[in-house]
Amino acid sequence: MSAPIQLRPDETFILNVGPQHPATHGVLRVKMQMDGEYIVKSETVLGYVHRMHEKMGENRTYAQFLPNLSRLDYLGALGYTHGHVLAIERAAGIEVPERAEYIRAITVELNRVASHLFWFGAFVMDLGGFSPLMYAIQDREHILDMLEAVTGARLTYCYYRFGGLYNDVDDNFIEAAKRFIPRMRKSLKKYDALVTGNIIFRKRLEGIAPVSAEMCRKYGATGPVARGSGINFDVRKNEPYSVYPEFDFDIPVYHECDSLARYRVRMDEMEQSLRIIEQGLEKLPDGPFMAEKKPKTIKLPVGDYYQAVETARGSFGIRIVSDGDKNAYRLKLRSPTYSNMHLFDEACEGMLIMDALAFMGSLDLVIPEIDR
Amino acid sequence: MILETTQQALQALFAGSVPADGAEPDTPRANGVLTRDYKTHGYHLDAQVDADQLLAAVTVLDQAEFFIESITGVDWIKEKQMEVIYDFSRYDFDACRVVIRTRIPREKPEVPSITKIYAGANWHERETHDFFGIKFAGHPHLVPLLLPEDADFHPLLKDFKA
């Protein structure tokens, strides 16, 4: 008879999560040094979907680069294209008609709801509940249909233009958006009843994976991750852009710092986005949707420009260093999940592997957006 | 409010020099602190420091509770220089974006790592090393992050040929 199989008491082993793993929602690899089911140390390995968007930004004109922005985060692409057009408009001094900015705000918020809905479904599925994903996708489908009708794409939108929009919204879109708001409000109540109070769900999240506000600051975490740690930070309020100052909405903040707090922030944010959409549709002014005075080829004055916007995942920043040419001399994309994911390695030390996977879900990762 | 105190604290690094105004400086510009027009540039303070003043400047921001946004590089091939740009911002409603930049010689690009002050600088510095070959002295693990693990090329250099 052979010797029994056993580890020495002090022995650890290396566990590979990914690159292909359902919990990573994309090709991400995490090397974990494990002591039984506990994580001793973790190291994230990135770059599996790296496409060097920043080099493409140097080789293309500003307008040609526009479609690239929606290939970063395929769940909330409009926010990213919004950042790019705002950066160019800021640097080139292009005035955008009010109607265009209102439509931008409405569509960005619709996209934010769609992104949060998909996250909600996938997150609950990570924790073992399959049916909420089906409900969430059904609601999200209404948004995608609406956006498809005006933008021509379901996910990789290229709808905004420097100085305005590609085309105006029609009455069908406005009607559909108006119908969608009460429907979504009803769904949010349903989700709350279905998921939030569930005992298994809460046991997996409550008090698990605390991320302190100080850790957020050192890593530059933004968006729902920071707001779940008691930080009242949202670019839409802190550095108002577009027509957001015109809207009456709140920033949900939770102080528990755990995975459940991050969940609650996103669920509350959907209601706030609905409020913005509702007010936007009500106030939507008539007028042109494209600036009349706009140079045919965009050339920015020599200098260094920065624009931050609040996307579904946090603060997205774009830096354009211009040498006066029609291409950028250097174009830097600051993606929010890159910073949010970075704190994972430090925060998950000493955690159970299953808790760490739930924690990863609560960070709302979109890998192409980390790798760029 | 925080803008003035941060500006003074950063200005203290350049004892004796006169604070510059917000006019567009010549490139390459002299080291010093500039206030920028937020409306056109998107940030409030723009400080260019020497590489050996970098840790002091970042410490000023850390003590004032700024969070790190990103780190990146620019290859100024004509001037035979590289630039490293650090972005910082704040969580409170006293909006103040600060840019710290430093210029280093292109043939020997090396700056001190700020990972000891901001742990979150780790990936940003690795990424900048990937793209530009800029060395961050004191970085705990300066290996490729986004590029393949055996990558010995730096694609954002202006003389990079695929």
XYZ file of C-alpha atoms in Angstrom:
534
model
C 0.000 0.000 0.000
C 1.312 3.470 -0.947
C 1.739 6.382 1.439
C -1.352 8.556 2.071
C -1.652 11.690 -0.073
C -1.226 14.730 2.085
C 0.361 18.169 2.142
C 2.783 19.242 4.806
C 0.994 21.608 7.208
C 2.953 24.635 5.940
C 2.710 23.726 2.257
C 0.863 25.952 -0.217
C 0.006 25.386 -3.865
C -0.485 27.602 -6.903
C -3.955 27.837 -8.379
C -4.547 29.277 -11.836
C -7.853 31.063 -12.323
C -8.259 31.645 -16.021
C -7.317 32.837 -18.615
C -10.573 31.132 -19.558
C -12.800 30.964 -16.525
C -16.502 31.785 -16.141
C -15.859 33.974 -13.107
C -13.446 36.274 -14.926
C -15.956 37.405 -17.620
C -13.296 37.540 -20.254
C -9.730 36.452 -20.690
C -8.085 37.359 -17.438
C -5.702 35.190 -15.483
C -5.139 35.294 -11.752
C -2.328 33.278 -10.205
C -3.157 32.486 -6.609
C -0.972 30.989 -3.950
C -3.375 28.946 -1.865
C -3.318 27.550 1.625
C -6.212 25.140 1.383
C -9.174 27.299 0.380
C -7.551 30.499 1.591
C -5.645 32.866 -0.673
C -2.153 33.663 0.578
C -1.131 35.843 -2.323
C -2.571 36.700 -5.684
C -1.101 38.065 -8.887
C -3.217 39.258 -11.788
C -1.899 38.591 -15.290
C -3.251 40.943 -17.939
C -2.820 41.518 -21.633
C -4.758 38.672 -23.263
C -6.968 41.084 -25.224
C -4.505 43.937 -25.509
C -4.922 45.674 -28.877
C -2.806 48.823 -28.411
C -5.623 51.305 -28.923
C -3.273 54.081 -27.887
C -0.995 53.438 -30.870
C -4.030 53.416 -33.156
C -4.912 56.772 -31.631
C -1.615 58.150 -32.898
C -2.013 56.700 -36.387
C -5.579 57.786 -37.083
C -7.283 61.142 -37.253
C -9.450 62.053 -34.301
C -12.623 61.157 -36.189
C -11.209 57.850 -37.414
C -10.368 56.927 -33.840
C -13.962 57.387 -32.689
C -15.096 53.773 -33.352
C -12.148 52.450 -31.325
C -13.590 53.945 -28.156
C -16.638 51.681 -28.266
C -14.368 48.616 -28.468
C -13.032 49.282 -24.989
C -16.088 48.582 -22.905
C -18.642 46.737 -24.982
C -21.318 46.971 -22.269
C -21.335 50.720 -21.787
C -19.677 52.024 -24.939
C -21.525 55.339 -25.243
C -19.866 56.760 -22.131
C -16.433 56.254 -23.651
C -17.266 57.842 -26.998
C -18.801 60.699 -25.034
C -15.463 61.260 -23.307
C -13.623 61.417 -26.621
C -15.972 63.867 -28.317
C -15.997 66.073 -25.205
C -12.192 66.105 -25.148
C -12.009 67.187 -28.796
C -14.779 69.761 -28.371
C -13.016 71.172 -25.313
C -9.670 71.480 -27.085
C -11.005 72.734 -30.421
C -13.576 75.044 -28.818
C -16.584 73.578 -30.631
C -19.982 74.636 -29.277
C -22.477 71.786 -29.126
C -26.215 72.508 -29.575
C -28.265 71.932 -26.457
C -30.482 69.323 -28.065
C -27.442 67.211 -28.920
C -26.159 67.311 -25.347
C -29.565 66.304 -24.005
C -29.756 63.357 -26.367
C -26.210 62.398 -25.403
C -27.138 62.420 -21.732
C -30.308 60.377 -22.333
C -28.532 57.761 -24.420
C -25.532 57.530 -22.086
C -27.857 56.927 -19.145
C -29.831 54.311 -21.066
C -26.533 52.616 -21.810
C -25.562 52.805 -18.141
C -28.790 51.042 -17.171
C -28.136 48.382 -19.819
C -24.614 47.866 -18.518
C -25.725 47.610 -14.890
C -28.501 45.212 -15.881
C -26.085 42.860 -17.540
C -23.711 43.121 -14.606
C -26.588 42.362 -12.238
C -27.553 39.205 -14.107
C -24.001 37.961 -14.511
C -23.113 38.760 -10.903
C -26.057 36.833 -9.475
C -25.244 33.991 -11.856
C -21.688 33.918 -10.450
C -23.261 33.340 -7.079
C -25.409 30.498 -8.356
C -28.727 32.160 -9.222
C -29.497 31.666 -12.892
C -32.949 33.184 -13.475
C -32.194 36.881 -12.676
C -29.917 36.952 -15.727
C -32.865 36.047 -17.941
C -35.023 38.844 -16.503
C -32.156 41.313 -16.756
C -31.416 40.445 -20.374
C -35.078 40.860 -21.238
C -35.085 44.413 -19.862
C -31.734 45.164 -21.436
C -33.074 44.053 -24.802
C -35.561 46.949 -24.766
C -32.698 49.394 -24.335
C -30.601 47.773 -27.046
C -33.539 47.903 -29.474
C -34.055 51.588 -28.741
C -30.384 52.403 -29.143
C -30.096 50.295 -32.275
C -32.863 52.292 -33.920
C -31.083 55.633 -33.387
C -27.403 54.673 -33.457
C -27.408 51.773 -35.901
C -25.518 49.453 -33.560
C -26.414 47.289 -30.624
C -23.173 47.453 -28.658
C -20.325 49.144 -30.490
C -21.904 52.536 -30.932
C -20.383 55.339 -32.945
C -23.231 57.786 -32.555
C -21.673 60.992 -31.309
C -19.790 63.313 -33.616
C -17.559 66.266 -32.862
C -20.112 69.039 -32.478
C -23.214 66.895 -32.151
C -24.710 63.622 -33.243
C -24.825 61.397 -36.294
C -28.598 61.839 -36.520
C -31.540 63.073 -34.525
C -33.805 60.884 -32.428
C -37.327 60.322 -33.747
C -40.692 60.167 -32.005
C -40.519 56.381 -31.837
C -37.410 56.557 -29.691
C -38.939 59.118 -27.351
C -42.131 57.078 -27.042
C -40.196 53.872 -26.404
C -37.991 55.538 -23.792
C -41.062 56.963 -22.045
C -42.663 53.519 -21.994
C -39.450 51.937 -20.749
C -39.113 54.022 -17.554
C -42.180 52.676 -15.673
C -41.410 49.175 -16.927
C -37.872 49.383 -15.563
C -39.054 50.794 -12.241
C -41.343 47.803 -11.864
C -38.473 45.489 -12.713
C -36.189 47.091 -10.139
C -38.781 46.333 -7.454
C -38.957 42.779 -8.751
C -35.173 42.371 -8.638
C -35.081 43.717 -5.142
C -37.702 41.238 -3.983
C -36.123 38.400 -5.901
C -32.454 38.862 -5.027
C -31.543 41.477 -2.431
C -33.192 39.758 0.504
C -32.129 36.241 -0.460
C -30.318 34.658 2.465
C -27.762 32.759 0.361
C -27.013 35.896 -1.621
C -26.506 37.981 1.494
C -24.312 35.421 3.228
C -21.985 35.495 0.252
C -21.670 39.283 0.214
C -22.412 40.891 3.547
C -19.224 41.857 5.366
C -17.150 40.087 2.692
C -14.240 41.709 0.872
C -13.957 45.034 2.639
C -12.251 47.736 0.562
C -11.397 50.759 2.661
C -11.672 54.314 1.383
C -7.932 54.705 1.903
C -7.242 51.700 -0.308
C -9.486 53.204 -2.987
C -7.471 56.408 -2.858
C -4.088 54.672 -3.111
C -5.252 52.648 -6.106
C -7.377 55.336 -7.720
C -10.585 53.307 -7.608
C -13.631 55.180 -8.885
C -17.229 54.511 -9.770
C -19.430 52.091 -7.825
C -16.354 50.519 -6.172
C -15.407 53.826 -4.537
C -19.038 54.700 -3.782
C -19.500 51.364 -2.041
C -16.637 52.382 0.246
C -18.309 55.546 1.418
C -16.653 57.899 -1.075
C -19.086 60.409 -2.524
C -17.395 60.733 -5.876
C -19.045 60.872 -9.272
C -17.532 62.876 -12.120
C -21.043 63.951 -13.154
C -21.334 65.850 -9.856
C -17.728 66.567 -8.903
C -16.646 67.918 -12.270
C -19.950 68.545 -14.046
C -19.835 68.212 -17.826
C -22.399 68.095 -20.628
C -25.903 69.034 -19.344
C -25.693 67.076 -16.079
C -25.977 70.231 -13.916
C -29.502 70.636 -15.343
C -30.702 67.364 -13.845
C -31.874 66.603 -10.355
C -30.349 63.271 -9.314
C -28.544 61.740 -6.355
C -25.320 59.809 -6.014
C -25.943 56.611 -4.046
C -23.199 56.054 -1.481
C -22.872 53.129 0.930
C -20.446 53.013 3.823
C -20.276 49.256 4.483
C -17.297 48.793 2.080
C -18.330 45.166 1.393
C -19.446 43.382 -1.766
C -23.095 43.988 -0.882
C -22.478 47.755 -0.750
C -21.100 47.700 -4.295
C -24.175 45.738 -5.374
C -26.517 48.226 -3.724
C -24.765 51.216 -5.316
C -25.341 49.857 -8.817
C -28.948 48.896 -8.129
C -29.677 52.402 -6.806
C -27.817 53.985 -9.696
C -30.252 52.485 -12.186
C -33.105 54.380 -10.515
C -31.052 57.597 -10.641
C -30.324 57.067 -14.333
C -34.049 56.614 -14.936
C -34.634 59.949 -13.216
C -32.118 61.608 -15.546
C -33.707 60.008 -18.618
C -37.165 61.079 -17.461
C -36.097 64.695 -16.945
C -34.110 64.678 -20.172
C -37.095 63.559 -22.224
C -39.257 66.173 -20.558
C -36.829 69.051 -21.095
C -35.536 67.954 -24.502
C -35.279 71.228 -26.453
C -35.964 71.629 -30.156
C -33.251 72.792 -32.476
C -30.310 71.492 -34.460
C -28.475 68.345 -33.407
C -25.204 69.324 -35.030
C -23.034 72.406 -34.628
C -23.159 74.677 -37.662
C -19.664 76.107 -37.345
C -17.335 73.172 -37.289
C -14.010 72.712 -39.091
C -14.055 69.925 -41.683
C -10.828 68.350 -40.466
C -10.183 68.657 -36.783
C -6.758 69.959 -35.823
C -6.181 70.751 -32.188
C -3.967 73.604 -31.024
C -0.608 72.507 -29.600
C -1.084 71.440 -26.010
C -2.120 68.784 -23.554
C -5.827 68.205 -22.892
C -7.646 65.997 -20.424
C -11.281 65.033 -20.171
C -12.901 62.837 -17.548
C -16.392 61.359 -17.739
C -18.342 59.030 -15.488
C -18.955 55.753 -17.285
C -20.871 52.787 -15.881
C -17.632 51.530 -14.338
C -16.128 54.742 -13.018
C -14.075 57.696 -14.096
C -12.797 57.334 -17.653
C -10.150 59.817 -18.662
C -8.702 60.679 -22.026
C -5.517 62.679 -22.452
C -4.650 64.120 -25.828
C -1.206 65.584 -26.432
C -1.402 67.509 -29.680
C 1.399 68.865 -31.827
C -1.059 70.700 -34.060
C -1.468 67.888 -36.566
C -4.716 66.095 -37.457
C -3.578 63.041 -35.500
C -2.849 63.021 -31.805
C 0.838 63.051 -30.875
C -0.052 60.939 -27.872
C -3.422 59.650 -26.787
C -3.783 58.092 -23.362
C -6.861 56.215 -22.213
C -7.342 55.997 -18.469
C -9.783 53.164 -17.955
C -11.663 52.848 -14.667
C -11.630 49.039 -14.293
C -7.842 49.021 -14.664
C -7.552 50.840 -11.350
C -10.514 49.035 -9.777
C -9.053 45.632 -10.662
C -5.616 46.617 -9.403
C -6.719 46.617 -5.771
C -7.972 43.030 -6.102
C -4.535 41.497 -5.428
C -4.093 43.331 -2.147
C -7.706 43.098 -0.993
C -8.148 39.354 -1.558
C -5.220 38.247 0.610
C -6.483 35.914 3.320
C -9.867 35.551 1.666
C -11.644 32.314 0.788
C -11.452 31.589 -2.931
C -15.232 31.618 -3.347
C -15.477 34.970 -1.598
C -12.723 36.318 -3.842
C -14.656 35.265 -6.944
C -17.779 36.997 -5.603
C -15.596 40.031 -4.901
C -14.285 39.946 -8.459
C -17.874 39.947 -9.687
C -18.691 42.954 -7.529
C -15.902 44.928 -9.244
C -17.806 44.720 -12.564
C -14.867 43.852 -14.786
C -14.830 44.238 -18.533
C -11.507 42.828 -19.657
C -11.096 44.548 -23.070
C -11.401 47.796 -21.171
C -8.571 46.866 -18.787
C -6.278 45.615 -21.540
C -7.154 48.219 -24.148
C -9.122 76.564 -1.638
C -7.244 73.285 -2.045
C -5.965 74.656 -5.345
C -4.101 77.509 -3.656
C -2.623 75.387 -0.868
C -1.484 72.689 -3.310
C -0.017 75.294 -5.599
C 1.930 76.824 -2.716
C 3.150 73.445 -1.525
C 4.347 72.512 -5.010
C 5.836 75.966 -5.573
C 7.948 75.421 -2.444
C 9.895 72.798 -4.420
C 11.189 75.579 -6.647
C 12.535 77.905 -3.991
C 13.438 81.291 -5.440
C 11.796 80.950 -8.850
C 8.859 83.126 -9.796
C 5.485 81.408 -10.278
C 4.624 81.353 -13.964
C 1.306 82.547 -15.340
C -1.143 80.465 -17.328
C 0.201 81.422 -20.757
C 1.122 78.625 -23.142
C 4.812 78.001 -22.461
C 7.490 77.371 -25.072
C 8.358 73.714 -25.540
C 10.434 72.440 -23.875
C 9.358 74.604 -20.993
C 11.225 75.406 -17.803
C 10.417 73.530 -14.613
C 7.807 75.155 -12.400
C 4.133 75.258 -11.488
C 1.515 76.637 -13.886
C -2.167 77.227 -13.336
C -4.171 76.118 -16.343
C -7.540 77.143 -17.655
C -9.734 74.217 -16.643
C -12.256 74.948 -19.387
C -9.852 74.318 -22.238
C -7.281 71.991 -20.663
C -9.306 69.930 -18.221
C -6.932 70.318 -15.274
C -6.064 73.045 -12.827
C -2.399 72.726 -11.887
C 0.460 71.671 -14.103
C 3.825 71.166 -12.432
C 6.968 70.213 -14.304
C 9.610 68.911 -11.936
C 13.073 67.402 -12.102
C 13.186 63.608 -11.826
C 14.769 63.866 -8.372
C 12.008 66.221 -7.167
C 9.343 63.744 -8.206
C 8.971 61.872 -4.920
C 8.721 65.163 -3.017
C 6.016 66.443 -5.363
C 4.007 63.210 -5.168
C 4.322 63.205 -1.379
C 2.781 66.686 -1.314
C -0.247 65.326 -3.167
C -0.445 62.195 -1.036
C -0.536 64.274 2.127
C -3.279 66.444 0.633
C -5.330 63.250 0.012
C -5.266 63.219 -3.758
C -5.955 59.933 -5.532
C -3.891 58.659 -8.428
C -5.591 58.734 -11.829
C -2.892 57.462 -14.132
C 0.721 57.544 -15.211
C 1.813 57.741 -18.788
C 4.686 58.722 -21.035
C 5.308 60.795 -24.140
C 8.221 60.280 -26.515
C 9.593 63.680 -27.612
C 11.966 62.274 -30.183
C 12.951 65.609 -31.737
C 14.052 66.994 -28.399
C 15.687 63.654 -27.483
C 13.596 63.565 -24.348
C 10.907 61.474 -22.764
C 8.193 62.829 -20.573
C 6.447 61.000 -17.752
C 3.038 62.404 -16.821
C 1.304 61.719 -13.504
C -2.370 62.583 -13.072
C -3.943 63.182 -9.696
C -7.432 64.167 -8.681
C -9.630 64.449 -5.620
C -12.696 62.659 -4.276
C -14.254 65.764 -2.725
C -16.203 68.551 -4.357
C -13.272 70.958 -4.269
C -12.382 69.927 -7.820
C -8.661 70.131 -8.410
C -6.827 68.098 -11.016
C -3.065 68.155 -10.776
C -0.622 67.050 -13.453
C 2.968 66.340 -12.494
C 5.376 65.919 -15.381
C 9.036 65.294 -15.646
C 11.406 65.281 -18.615
C 14.234 62.786 -18.831
C 16.923 62.118 -21.465
C 15.738 59.715 -24.159
C 18.854 57.532 -24.182
C 18.622 56.821 -20.454
C 14.986 57.123 -19.414
C 14.808 56.511 -15.695
C 12.655 57.980 -12.932
C 12.117 56.884 -9.332
C 9.119 54.645 -8.736
C 6.295 56.080 -6.639
C 4.860 52.655 -5.700
C 5.973 53.179 -2.087
C 3.700 56.229 -1.863
C 0.851 55.053 -4.102
C 0.542 51.263 -4.314
C -1.746 51.783 -7.303
C 1.137 53.196 -9.342
C 2.415 49.643 -9.781
C 0.478 48.714 -12.928
C 0.649 52.208 -14.388
C 4.439 52.158 -14.142
C 4.655 48.677 -15.599
C 2.440 49.753 -18.485
C 4.575 52.838 -19.128
C 7.664 50.626 -19.055
C 5.985 48.315 -21.599
C 5.141 51.085 -24.004
C 8.172 53.367 -23.695
C 10.939 51.429 -21.978
C 11.056 54.001 -19.204
C 12.696 52.479 -16.147
C 11.093 53.058 -12.758
C 13.890 52.660 -10.224
C 12.714 50.848 -7.123
C 9.675 49.223 -8.744
C 9.105 45.802 -7.146
C 8.207 43.884 -10.303
C 8.997 45.716 -13.543
C 8.050 43.026 -16.093
C 5.678 43.324 -19.074
C 2.044 43.745 -18.035
C 0.003 44.237 -21.203
C 2.610 43.083 -23.728
C 3.702 39.423 -23.991
C 5.890 38.280 -21.128
C 8.994 38.050 -23.342
C 8.432 41.398 -25.093
C 11.620 43.396 -25.608
C 10.082 46.127 -27.782
C 8.364 49.380 -26.846
C 5.556 50.119 -29.313
C 4.823 53.732 -28.412
C 8.326 54.928 -29.199
C 8.161 57.183 -32.233
C 10.927 55.231 -33.995
C 9.246 51.862 -33.363
C 8.956 49.770 -36.506
C 6.682 46.747 -36.393
